[in-house]
Amino acid sequence: MKVCKFGGTSMATPESIRQVESIIKSDPERKYVVVSAPGKRFKGDTKVTDLLYAAAAEKERYGVAGASIEEIRDRFVTLARDLGLETDIDSYIDEIEEGINNAQTADYAASRGEYLSAIILAEKLGFKFVDAAEIIKFKFDGTFDAETTNDLVKALKDIEGGVVIPGFYGRMPDKSIKTFSRGGSDVTGAIIARGVDAEIYENWTDVNGFMVTDPTVVKNPRQMSVLSYEELRELSYMGAGVLHPESIFPLKGSGIPINIRNTFEPENPGTLILPDTSGCPRASIVTGIAGRKGNTTISLKKAMMNTELGFGRKVLSVLERYGISFEHMPTGIDTMSIVIADKVLNGIEQAVLDDIKGKVNPDSIEVLHNLALIAVVGHGMANQIGTAAKIFTALFESGVNVRMIDQGSSEMNIIIGVEEKDYEKAIQAIYYAFFD
Ligand code: ASP
């Protein structure tokens, strides 16, 4: 049987929820449904989750939640009415308002969008509502408790008929609600798929799947029909936003495929994400190109660095002390560069540099801001002569200056650092070198 997760756009309007209903009802294998909170109905609209965070902020600031609660009430009451449901939404909203006003956390507030979304869909489908707080568990230290959760999710298999579960949150041992990071309903879907041993995890969203690259940079890029867990991880970490980057962890070792599908174009087969894609025909040796701006490189030079024992360790221990995780670390004989996202360096850059200087006494230390990283990803690249040549020829011909190159040891990706002003040009050049 199948686990289906429906995202915020799919749950945003009565029409989209009817569409969700028809998708589920068209296949009796679609038995476990995970939902997001209602998302944007139109450009400029606010997601219910953001309204809930705003309500928590109002309570923090003024002592009580105000206008945002009324907006949330309005959205859910309208949905329930237009779908012809009997659930007394007003009393749920009263309860949520009370919770927020009585010292519940922002996580509690944020989770209520998914909670109500699941209640509504369960009634519409005639499925059972199962609260995520009862089955998704965290440990005392706030990390996800995979073992306990898996046992609880397994028990869902005993339920007859379909089940709707809110995404995004679970419960701490002290009974408080905790959410995953934003977009975390994707992770919930994966956890459920693992626990019930689904034949497939369908992730229904508002696009036809993964595009080879960002459609705001390249017009109408090709759709990826298939990619591997590992490729997905690389691409989503680098900014391909269709699926939460942590969605594959619960599925590791299970072999369960993920299928990205479009609620608004259900006839499109979408993108299939498999643990192993070795037998699958591919359109190109490059599977995808993703990237993000906002990085800084710290470059150290020191004569005879290669013979100085502990040099790298000392530098990295400084980063560790400041709680900085780095992105890449290309090295030469007497040079070492560390690429770090700006957002983690903000406010502490000078202190970090001073500390590094003190620890390893480099001949020079240079900082380069405004670096954009681009990942060219594809399993096929490892065995294909000339891939790098093709990439760098394309960049050269477009007049893009390459500031950094790092090839992952798996040879599944080549990371290229360019100045932010060249980012779009670089992505376009690489895309058109492999896809016409
Ligand atoms: N509603 C949450 C968010 O907006 C979680 C999700 O949709 O997956 O981040």
Short mmCIF file of C-alpha atoms and ligand atoms in Angstrom, two decimals, residues 5-8 35-38 47-50 53 110 113-114 167-168 180-187 244, ligand 1:
data_model
loop_
_atom_site.label_atom_id
_atom_site.label_comp_id
_atom_site.label_asym_id
_atom_site.label_seq_id
_atom_site.Cartn_x
_atom_site.Cartn_y
_atom_site.Cartn_z
CA LYS A 5 1.76 13.29 1.52
CA PHE A 6 -0.07 16.37 0.30
CA GLY A 7 1.63 19.74 0.58
CA GLY A 8 0.27 23.15 1.52
CA VAL A 35 -0.94 16.52 5.20
CA SER A 36 0.62 19.94 5.46
CA ALA A 37 -1.21 22.99 6.73
CA PRO A 38 -3.10 25.02 4.10
CA LYS A 47 0.48 30.28 4.70
CA VAL A 48 -1.50 29.11 7.72
CA THR A 49 1.77 28.05 9.39
CA ASP A 50 3.07 31.62 9.09
CA TYR A 53 3.83 31.72 14.08
CA ALA A 110 2.86 26.20 14.37
CA GLY A 113 -2.21 24.06 10.93
CA GLU A 114 -1.34 20.46 10.12
CA GLY A 167 2.69 16.25 9.18
CA PHE A 168 5.42 18.45 10.67
CA PHE A 180 10.59 19.45 12.54
CA SER A 181 12.21 22.28 10.61
CA ARG A 182 10.09 24.14 8.04
CA GLY A 183 8.69 21.91 5.33
CA GLY A 184 8.97 18.97 7.73
CA SER A 185 5.74 17.25 6.69
CA ASP A 186 7.86 15.64 3.98
CA VAL A 187 9.86 14.01 6.76
CA HIS A 244 12.84 18.58 2.52
N1 ASP B 1 3.46 23.76 7.30
C1 ASP B 1 4.86 23.64 7.60
C2 ASP B 1 5.64 24.72 6.88
O1 ASP B 1 5.06 25.61 6.29
C3 ASP B 1 5.37 22.28 7.34
C4 ASP B 1 5.12 21.74 5.97
O2 ASP B 1 4.33 22.27 5.21
O3 ASP B 1 5.72 20.73 5.62
O4 ASP B 1 6.84 24.73 6.95
#
